[in-house]
Tab-separated table of C-alpha atoms in Angstrom:
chain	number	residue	atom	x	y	z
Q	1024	UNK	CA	-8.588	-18.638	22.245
Q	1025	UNK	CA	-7.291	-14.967	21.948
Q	1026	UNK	CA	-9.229	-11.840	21.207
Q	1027	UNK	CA	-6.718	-9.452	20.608
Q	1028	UNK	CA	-7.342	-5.476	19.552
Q	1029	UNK	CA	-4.589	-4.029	18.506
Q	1030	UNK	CA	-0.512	-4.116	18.647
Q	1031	UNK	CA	0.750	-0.737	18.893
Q	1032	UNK	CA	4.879	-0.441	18.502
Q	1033	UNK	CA	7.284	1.846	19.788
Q	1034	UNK	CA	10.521	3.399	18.085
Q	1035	UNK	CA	11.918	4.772	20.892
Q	1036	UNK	CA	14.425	6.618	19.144
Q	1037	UNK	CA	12.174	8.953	17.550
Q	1038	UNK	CA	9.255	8.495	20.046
Q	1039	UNK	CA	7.019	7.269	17.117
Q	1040	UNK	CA	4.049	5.065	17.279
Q	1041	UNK	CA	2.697	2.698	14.903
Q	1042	UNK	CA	-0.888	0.787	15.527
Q	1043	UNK	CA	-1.879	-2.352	14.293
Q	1044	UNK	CA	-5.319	-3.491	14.419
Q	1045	UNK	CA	-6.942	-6.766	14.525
Q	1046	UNK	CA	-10.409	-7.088	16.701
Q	1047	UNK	CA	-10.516	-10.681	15.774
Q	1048	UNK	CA	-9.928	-13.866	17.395
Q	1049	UNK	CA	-7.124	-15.691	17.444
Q	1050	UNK	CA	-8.524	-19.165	17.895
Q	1051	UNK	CA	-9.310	-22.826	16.579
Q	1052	UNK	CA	-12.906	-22.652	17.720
Q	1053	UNK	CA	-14.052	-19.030	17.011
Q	1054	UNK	CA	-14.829	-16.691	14.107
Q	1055	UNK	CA	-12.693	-18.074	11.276
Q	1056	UNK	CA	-10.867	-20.788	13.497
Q	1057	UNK	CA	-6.854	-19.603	12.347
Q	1058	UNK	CA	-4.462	-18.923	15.264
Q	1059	UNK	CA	-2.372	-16.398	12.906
Q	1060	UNK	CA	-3.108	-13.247	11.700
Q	1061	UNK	CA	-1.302	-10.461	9.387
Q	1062	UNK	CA	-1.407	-7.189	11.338
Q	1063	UNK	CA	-1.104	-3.967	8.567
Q	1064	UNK	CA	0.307	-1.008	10.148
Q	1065	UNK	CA	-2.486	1.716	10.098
Q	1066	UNK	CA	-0.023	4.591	10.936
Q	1067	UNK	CA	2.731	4.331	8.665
Q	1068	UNK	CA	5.725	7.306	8.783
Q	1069	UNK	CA	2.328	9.712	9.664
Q	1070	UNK	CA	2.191	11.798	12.973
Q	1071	UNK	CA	1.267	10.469	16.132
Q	1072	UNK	CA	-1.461	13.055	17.010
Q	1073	UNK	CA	-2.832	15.390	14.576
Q	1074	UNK	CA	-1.256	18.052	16.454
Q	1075	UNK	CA	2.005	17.121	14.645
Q	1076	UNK	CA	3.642	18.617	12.001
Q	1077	UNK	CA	3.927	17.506	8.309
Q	1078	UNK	CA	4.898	19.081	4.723
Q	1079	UNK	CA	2.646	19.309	1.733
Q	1080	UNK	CA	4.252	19.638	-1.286
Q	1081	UNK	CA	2.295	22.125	-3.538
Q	1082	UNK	CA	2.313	22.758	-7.277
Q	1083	UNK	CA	0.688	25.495	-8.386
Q	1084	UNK	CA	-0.206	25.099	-12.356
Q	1085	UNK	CA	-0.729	28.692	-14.164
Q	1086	UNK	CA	-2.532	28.160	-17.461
Q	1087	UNK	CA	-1.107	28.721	-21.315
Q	1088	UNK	CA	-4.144	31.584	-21.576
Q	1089	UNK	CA	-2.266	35.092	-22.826
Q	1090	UNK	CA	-1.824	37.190	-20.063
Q	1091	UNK	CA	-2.607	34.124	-17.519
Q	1092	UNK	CA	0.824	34.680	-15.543
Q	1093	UNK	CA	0.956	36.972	-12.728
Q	1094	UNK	CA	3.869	38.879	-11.027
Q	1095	UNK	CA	1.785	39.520	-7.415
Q	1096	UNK	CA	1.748	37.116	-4.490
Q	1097	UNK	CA	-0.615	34.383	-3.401
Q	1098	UNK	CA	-1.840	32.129	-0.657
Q	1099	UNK	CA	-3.047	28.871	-0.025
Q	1100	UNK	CA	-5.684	27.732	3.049
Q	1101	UNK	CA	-5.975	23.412	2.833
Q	1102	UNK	CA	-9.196	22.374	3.818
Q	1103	UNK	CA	-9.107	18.756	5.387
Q	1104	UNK	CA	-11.691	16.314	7.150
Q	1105	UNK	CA	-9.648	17.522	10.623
Q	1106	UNK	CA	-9.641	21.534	9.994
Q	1107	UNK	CA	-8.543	23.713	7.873
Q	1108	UNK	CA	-4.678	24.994	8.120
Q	1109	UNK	CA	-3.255	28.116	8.340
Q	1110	UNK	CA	-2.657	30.800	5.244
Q	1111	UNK	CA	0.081	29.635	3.611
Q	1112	UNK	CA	2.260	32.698	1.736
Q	1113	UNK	CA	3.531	32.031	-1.939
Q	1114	UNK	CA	5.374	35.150	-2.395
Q	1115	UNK	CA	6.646	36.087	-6.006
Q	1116	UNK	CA	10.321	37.682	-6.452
Q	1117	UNK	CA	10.292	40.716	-7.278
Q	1118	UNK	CA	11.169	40.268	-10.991
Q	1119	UNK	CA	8.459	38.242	-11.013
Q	1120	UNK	CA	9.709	34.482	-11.072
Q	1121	UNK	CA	6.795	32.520	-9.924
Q	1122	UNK	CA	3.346	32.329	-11.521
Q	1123	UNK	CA	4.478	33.034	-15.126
Q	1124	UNK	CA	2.348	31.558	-18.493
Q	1125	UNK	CA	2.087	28.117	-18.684
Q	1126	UNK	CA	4.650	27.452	-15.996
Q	1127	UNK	CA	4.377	25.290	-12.609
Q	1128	UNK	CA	5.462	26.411	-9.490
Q	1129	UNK	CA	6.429	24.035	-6.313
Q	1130	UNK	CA	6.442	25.214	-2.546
Q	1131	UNK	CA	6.605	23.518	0.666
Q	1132	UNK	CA	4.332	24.190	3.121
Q	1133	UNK	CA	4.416	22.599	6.936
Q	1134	UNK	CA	1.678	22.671	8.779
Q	1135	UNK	CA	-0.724	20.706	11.689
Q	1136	UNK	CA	-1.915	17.664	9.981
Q	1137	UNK	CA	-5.709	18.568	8.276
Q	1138	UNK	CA	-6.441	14.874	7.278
Q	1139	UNK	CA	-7.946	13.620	4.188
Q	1140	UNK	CA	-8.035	16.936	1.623
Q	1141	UNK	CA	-11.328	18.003	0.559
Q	1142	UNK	CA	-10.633	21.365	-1.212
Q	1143	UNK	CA	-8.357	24.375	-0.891
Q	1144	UNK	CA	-8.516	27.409	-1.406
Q	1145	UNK	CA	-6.299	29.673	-3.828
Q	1146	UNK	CA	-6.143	33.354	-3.264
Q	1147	UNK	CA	-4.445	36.267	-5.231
Q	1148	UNK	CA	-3.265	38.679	-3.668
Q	1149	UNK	CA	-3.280	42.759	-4.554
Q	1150	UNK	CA	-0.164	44.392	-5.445
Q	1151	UNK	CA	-1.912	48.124	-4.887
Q	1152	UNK	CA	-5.273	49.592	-4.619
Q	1153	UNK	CA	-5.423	49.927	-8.318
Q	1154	UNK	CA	-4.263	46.989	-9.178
Q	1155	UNK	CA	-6.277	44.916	-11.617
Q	1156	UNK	CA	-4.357	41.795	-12.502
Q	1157	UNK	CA	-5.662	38.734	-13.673
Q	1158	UNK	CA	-4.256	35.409	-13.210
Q	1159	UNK	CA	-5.537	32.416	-14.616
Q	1160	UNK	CA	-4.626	29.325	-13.222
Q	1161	UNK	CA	-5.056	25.350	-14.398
Q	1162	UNK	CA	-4.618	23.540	-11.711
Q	1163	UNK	CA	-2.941	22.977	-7.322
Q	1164	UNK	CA	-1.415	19.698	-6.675
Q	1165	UNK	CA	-1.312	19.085	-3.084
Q	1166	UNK	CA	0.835	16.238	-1.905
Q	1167	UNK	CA	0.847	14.787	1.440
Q	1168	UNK	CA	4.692	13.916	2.221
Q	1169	UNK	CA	4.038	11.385	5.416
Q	1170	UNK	CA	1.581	9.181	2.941
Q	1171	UNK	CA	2.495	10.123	-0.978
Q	1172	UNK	CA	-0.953	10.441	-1.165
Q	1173	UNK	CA	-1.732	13.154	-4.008
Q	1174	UNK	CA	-4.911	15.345	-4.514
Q	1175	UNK	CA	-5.077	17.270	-7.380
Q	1176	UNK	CA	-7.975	20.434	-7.816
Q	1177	UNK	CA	-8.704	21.842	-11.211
Q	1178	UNK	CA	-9.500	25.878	-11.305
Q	1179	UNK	CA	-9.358	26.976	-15.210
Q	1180	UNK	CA	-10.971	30.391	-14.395
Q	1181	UNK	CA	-9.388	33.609	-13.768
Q	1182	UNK	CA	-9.019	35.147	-10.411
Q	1183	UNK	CA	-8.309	38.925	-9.982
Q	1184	UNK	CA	-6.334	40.421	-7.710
Q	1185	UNK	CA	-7.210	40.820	-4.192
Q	1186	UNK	CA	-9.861	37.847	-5.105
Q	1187	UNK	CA	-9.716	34.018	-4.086
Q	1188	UNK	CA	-11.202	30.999	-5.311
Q	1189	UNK	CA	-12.390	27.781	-3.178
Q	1190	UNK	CA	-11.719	24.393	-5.772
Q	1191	UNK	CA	-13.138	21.496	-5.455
Q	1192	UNK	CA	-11.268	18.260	-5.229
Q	1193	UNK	CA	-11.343	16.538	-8.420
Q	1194	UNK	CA	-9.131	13.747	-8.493
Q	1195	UNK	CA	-6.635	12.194	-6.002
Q	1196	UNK	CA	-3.390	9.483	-6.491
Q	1197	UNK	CA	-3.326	7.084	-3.583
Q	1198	UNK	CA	-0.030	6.241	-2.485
Q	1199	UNK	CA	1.066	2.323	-2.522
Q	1200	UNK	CA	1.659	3.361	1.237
Q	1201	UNK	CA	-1.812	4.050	1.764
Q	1202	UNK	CA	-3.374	1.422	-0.680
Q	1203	UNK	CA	-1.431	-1.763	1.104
Q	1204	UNK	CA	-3.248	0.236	4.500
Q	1205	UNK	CA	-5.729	-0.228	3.190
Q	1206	UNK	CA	-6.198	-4.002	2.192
Q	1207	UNK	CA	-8.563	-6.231	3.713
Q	1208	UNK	CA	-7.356	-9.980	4.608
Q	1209	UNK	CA	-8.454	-12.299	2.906
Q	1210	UNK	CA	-8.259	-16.559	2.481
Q	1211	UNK	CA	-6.223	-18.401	0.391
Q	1212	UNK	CA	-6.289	-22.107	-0.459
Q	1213	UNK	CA	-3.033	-23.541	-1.459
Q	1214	UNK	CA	-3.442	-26.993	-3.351
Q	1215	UNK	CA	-0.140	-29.098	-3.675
Q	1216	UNK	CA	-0.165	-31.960	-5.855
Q	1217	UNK	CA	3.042	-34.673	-5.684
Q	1218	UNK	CA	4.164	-36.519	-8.863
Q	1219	UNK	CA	2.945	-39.876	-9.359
Q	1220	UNK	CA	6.256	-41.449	-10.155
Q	1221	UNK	CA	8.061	-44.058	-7.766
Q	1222	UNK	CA	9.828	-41.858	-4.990
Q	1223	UNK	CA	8.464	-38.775	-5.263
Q	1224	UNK	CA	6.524	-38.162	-1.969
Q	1225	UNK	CA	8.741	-36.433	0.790
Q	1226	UNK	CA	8.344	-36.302	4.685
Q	1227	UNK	CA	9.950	-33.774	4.806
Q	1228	UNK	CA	8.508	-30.122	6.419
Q	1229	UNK	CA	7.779	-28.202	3.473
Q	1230	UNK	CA	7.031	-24.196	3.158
Q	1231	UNK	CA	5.918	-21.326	0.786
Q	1232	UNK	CA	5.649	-17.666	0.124
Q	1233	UNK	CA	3.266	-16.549	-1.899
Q	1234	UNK	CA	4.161	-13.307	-4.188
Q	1235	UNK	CA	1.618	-10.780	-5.436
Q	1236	UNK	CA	1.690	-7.141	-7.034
Q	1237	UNK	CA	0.850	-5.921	-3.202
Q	1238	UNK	CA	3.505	-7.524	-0.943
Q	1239	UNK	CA	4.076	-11.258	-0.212
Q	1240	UNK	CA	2.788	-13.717	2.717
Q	1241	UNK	CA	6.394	-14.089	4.253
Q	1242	UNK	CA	6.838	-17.917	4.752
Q	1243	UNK	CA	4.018	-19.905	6.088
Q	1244	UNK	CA	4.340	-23.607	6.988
Q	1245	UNK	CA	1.860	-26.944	4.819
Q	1246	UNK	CA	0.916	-28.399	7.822
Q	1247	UNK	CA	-2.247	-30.181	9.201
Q	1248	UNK	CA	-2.852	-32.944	11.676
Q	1249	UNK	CA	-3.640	-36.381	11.417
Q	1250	UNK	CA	-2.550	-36.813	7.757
Q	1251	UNK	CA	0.555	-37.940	6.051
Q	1252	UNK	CA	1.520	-35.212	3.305
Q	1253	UNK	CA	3.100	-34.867	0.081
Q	1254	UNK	CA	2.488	-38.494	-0.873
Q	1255	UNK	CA	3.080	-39.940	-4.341
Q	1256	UNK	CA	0.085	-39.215	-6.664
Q	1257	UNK	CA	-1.501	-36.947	-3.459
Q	1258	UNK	CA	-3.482	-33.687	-3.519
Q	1259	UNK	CA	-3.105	-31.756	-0.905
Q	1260	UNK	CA	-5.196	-28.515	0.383
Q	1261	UNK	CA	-4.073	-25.828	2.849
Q	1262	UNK	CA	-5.856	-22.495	4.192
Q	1263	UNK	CA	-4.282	-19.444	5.443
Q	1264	UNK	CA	-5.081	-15.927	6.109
Q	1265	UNK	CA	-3.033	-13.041	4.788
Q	1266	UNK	CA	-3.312	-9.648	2.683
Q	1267	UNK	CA	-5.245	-9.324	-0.574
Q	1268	UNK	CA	-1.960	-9.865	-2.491
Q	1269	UNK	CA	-3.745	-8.900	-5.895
Q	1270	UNK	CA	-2.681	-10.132	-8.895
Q	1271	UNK	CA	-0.216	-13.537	-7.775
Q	1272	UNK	CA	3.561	-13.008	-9.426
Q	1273	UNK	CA	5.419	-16.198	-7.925
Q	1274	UNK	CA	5.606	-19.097	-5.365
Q	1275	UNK	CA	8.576	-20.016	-3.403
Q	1276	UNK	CA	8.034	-23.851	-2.156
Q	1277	UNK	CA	10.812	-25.171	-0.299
Q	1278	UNK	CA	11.239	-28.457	2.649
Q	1279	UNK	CA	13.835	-28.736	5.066
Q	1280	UNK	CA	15.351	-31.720	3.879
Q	1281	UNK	CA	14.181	-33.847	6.976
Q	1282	UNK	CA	12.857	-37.281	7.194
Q	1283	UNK	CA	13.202	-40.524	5.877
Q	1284	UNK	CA	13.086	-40.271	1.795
Q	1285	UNK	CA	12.987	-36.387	1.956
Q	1286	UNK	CA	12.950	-35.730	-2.288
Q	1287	UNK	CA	10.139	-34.494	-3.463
Q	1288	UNK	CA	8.743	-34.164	-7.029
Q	1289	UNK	CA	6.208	-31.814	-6.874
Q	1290	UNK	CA	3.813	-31.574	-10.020
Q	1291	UNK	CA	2.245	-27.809	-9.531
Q	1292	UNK	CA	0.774	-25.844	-6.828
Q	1293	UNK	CA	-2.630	-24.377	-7.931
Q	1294	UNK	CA	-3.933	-21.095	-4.897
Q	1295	UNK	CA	-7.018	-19.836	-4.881
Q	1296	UNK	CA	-7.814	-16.230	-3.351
Q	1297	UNK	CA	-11.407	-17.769	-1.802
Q	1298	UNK	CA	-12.938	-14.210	-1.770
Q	1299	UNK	CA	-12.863	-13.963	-5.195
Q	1300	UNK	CA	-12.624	-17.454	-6.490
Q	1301	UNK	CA	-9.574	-16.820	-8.823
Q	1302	UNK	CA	-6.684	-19.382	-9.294
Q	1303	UNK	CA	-3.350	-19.458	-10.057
Q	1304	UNK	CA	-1.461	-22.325	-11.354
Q	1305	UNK	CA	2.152	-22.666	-10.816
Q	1306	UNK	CA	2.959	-25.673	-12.828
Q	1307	UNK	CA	6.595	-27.266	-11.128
Q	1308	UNK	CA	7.620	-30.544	-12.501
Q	1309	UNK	CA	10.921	-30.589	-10.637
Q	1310	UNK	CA	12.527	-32.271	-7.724
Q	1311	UNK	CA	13.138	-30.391	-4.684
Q	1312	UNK	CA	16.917	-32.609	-3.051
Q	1313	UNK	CA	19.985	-32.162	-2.961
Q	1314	UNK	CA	20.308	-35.900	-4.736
Q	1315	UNK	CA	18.586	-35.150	-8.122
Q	1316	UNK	CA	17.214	-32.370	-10.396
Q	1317	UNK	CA	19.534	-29.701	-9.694
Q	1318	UNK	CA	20.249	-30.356	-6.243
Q	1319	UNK	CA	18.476	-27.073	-4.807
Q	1320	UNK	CA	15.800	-27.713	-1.848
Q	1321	UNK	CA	13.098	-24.863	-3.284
Q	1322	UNK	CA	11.812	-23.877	-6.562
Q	1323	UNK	CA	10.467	-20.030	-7.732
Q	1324	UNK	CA	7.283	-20.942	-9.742
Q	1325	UNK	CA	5.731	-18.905	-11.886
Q	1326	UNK	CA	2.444	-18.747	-12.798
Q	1327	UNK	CA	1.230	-20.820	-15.885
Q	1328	UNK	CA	-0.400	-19.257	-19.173
């Protein structure tokens, strides 16, 4: 048995590292008794250290009230689970592009990483000391560039000039980055079933990817010991680990054309995510040979209505 922690991977071009975690065993005899797990990289395309550097894309939403638009500056402070970042200068033009009624404004701002966004806050600054503008704004859209994650903050009030307002966080856009990070593994049970008819069982090595709306299982080998598979009329069960795949899309089943009598009509496959308890059918009804059908070794299966 193994016990392995983590698998951490170097590109040494651009001195980036990438972590995968496991803290599990890899082992017939402990915890869930497989010898292969599916490692999810917890770092993608982020910084190494939060000392790092990365962009937020900002988009600064100025409300359809009259008079809402402003011609002064403004700044923006993020507020994240790490720190808070620097003031971060959204200066106007001096005929007054940004900020205007009912218009959005974009900026770039790059800055030490401040982890997961909790609030931000939005400040307005004074043109003179008699200035008393009034700038009402909707909404900031902060996104994180390394992740795509997205964290929008609604304002709807006014803020005067030489004023600032702290907003909440009140709704956020996870990335598919960050939500495939974020999947747990889970078991599936594959079922095979062969045709009953004369000649369909194969002996030959047969394998499958499973497809879902999350990524795919890469191909995994039907195998077990001590039992002749893929005979005519035979059910036959299989149990691996891999990513919650979500919703299943498609099968690919293919053999390697080996063995004595290597055709195979296969009936359906039927999987079963075992942490939920939902199946998928994938009825098949084809031969997989080069002899018969249409002479192609795998089939893409499709789930049944």
């Amino acid at each position: 048995g193994w016990h392995l922690e983590y698998i951490e991977v170097l590109d040494q071009k651009t001195d980036k590292s990438f972590m995968f975690p496991c803290g599990r065993w890899l082992a017939k005899d402990e915890d869930d008794k497989q010898i292969m797990r599916e490692l999810v990289c917890t770092t993608p395309d982020t910084p190494k250290s939060d000392k790092e550097k990365i962009a937020y894309n900002i988009k600064v939403v100025t409300s359809e009230r009259k008079e809402g638009g402003t011609s002064n500056d403004a700044y923006l402070i993020l507020e994240g689970d790490l720190r808070k970042s620097k003031e971060f200068s959204m200066d106007n033009t001096a005929k007054g592009k940004y900020f205007k009624q009912g218009h959005t404004d974009e900026f770039k701002f790059t800055t030490r990483n401040v982890g997961t966004l909790k609030g931000v806050t939005l400040g307005h600054k004074k043109a003179g000391s008699k200035d008393k503008k009034q700038w009402h704004v909707s909404e900031v859209i902060v996104e994180n560039t390394s992740t795509g994650d997205k964290y929008i903050f609604g304002c709807n009030h006014w803020i005067p000039a030489g004023g600032e307002k702290h907003l909440k966080l009140t709704d956020a856009e996870e990335s598919r980055q960050t939500a495939i990070k974020n999947l747990a593994p889970v078991q599936y049970e594959v079922v095979t079933v062969t045709s009953n008819e004369k000649g369909a069982g194969t002996d030959a090595n047969v394998t499958i990817i499973v497809y879902g709306v999350n990524g795919d299982t890469g191909k995994r080998q039907l195998k077990q010991k001590f039992r002749d598979l893929f005979e005519r009329g035979q059910t036959d069960k299989f149990q691996f680990e891999a990513l919650d795949l979500g919703e299943l899309t498609k099968v690919r089943i293919e053999h390697d054309n080996k063995g004595f009598g290597a055709d195979w009509l296969l009936d359906h496959v039927d999987i079963t995510n075992l942490a939920t308890n939902q199946q998928w059918t994938f009825p098949c009804g084809q031969w997989l040979s080069t002899k018969k059908g249409d002479g192609q070794l795998y089939k893409d299966l499709l789930p049944g209505s």
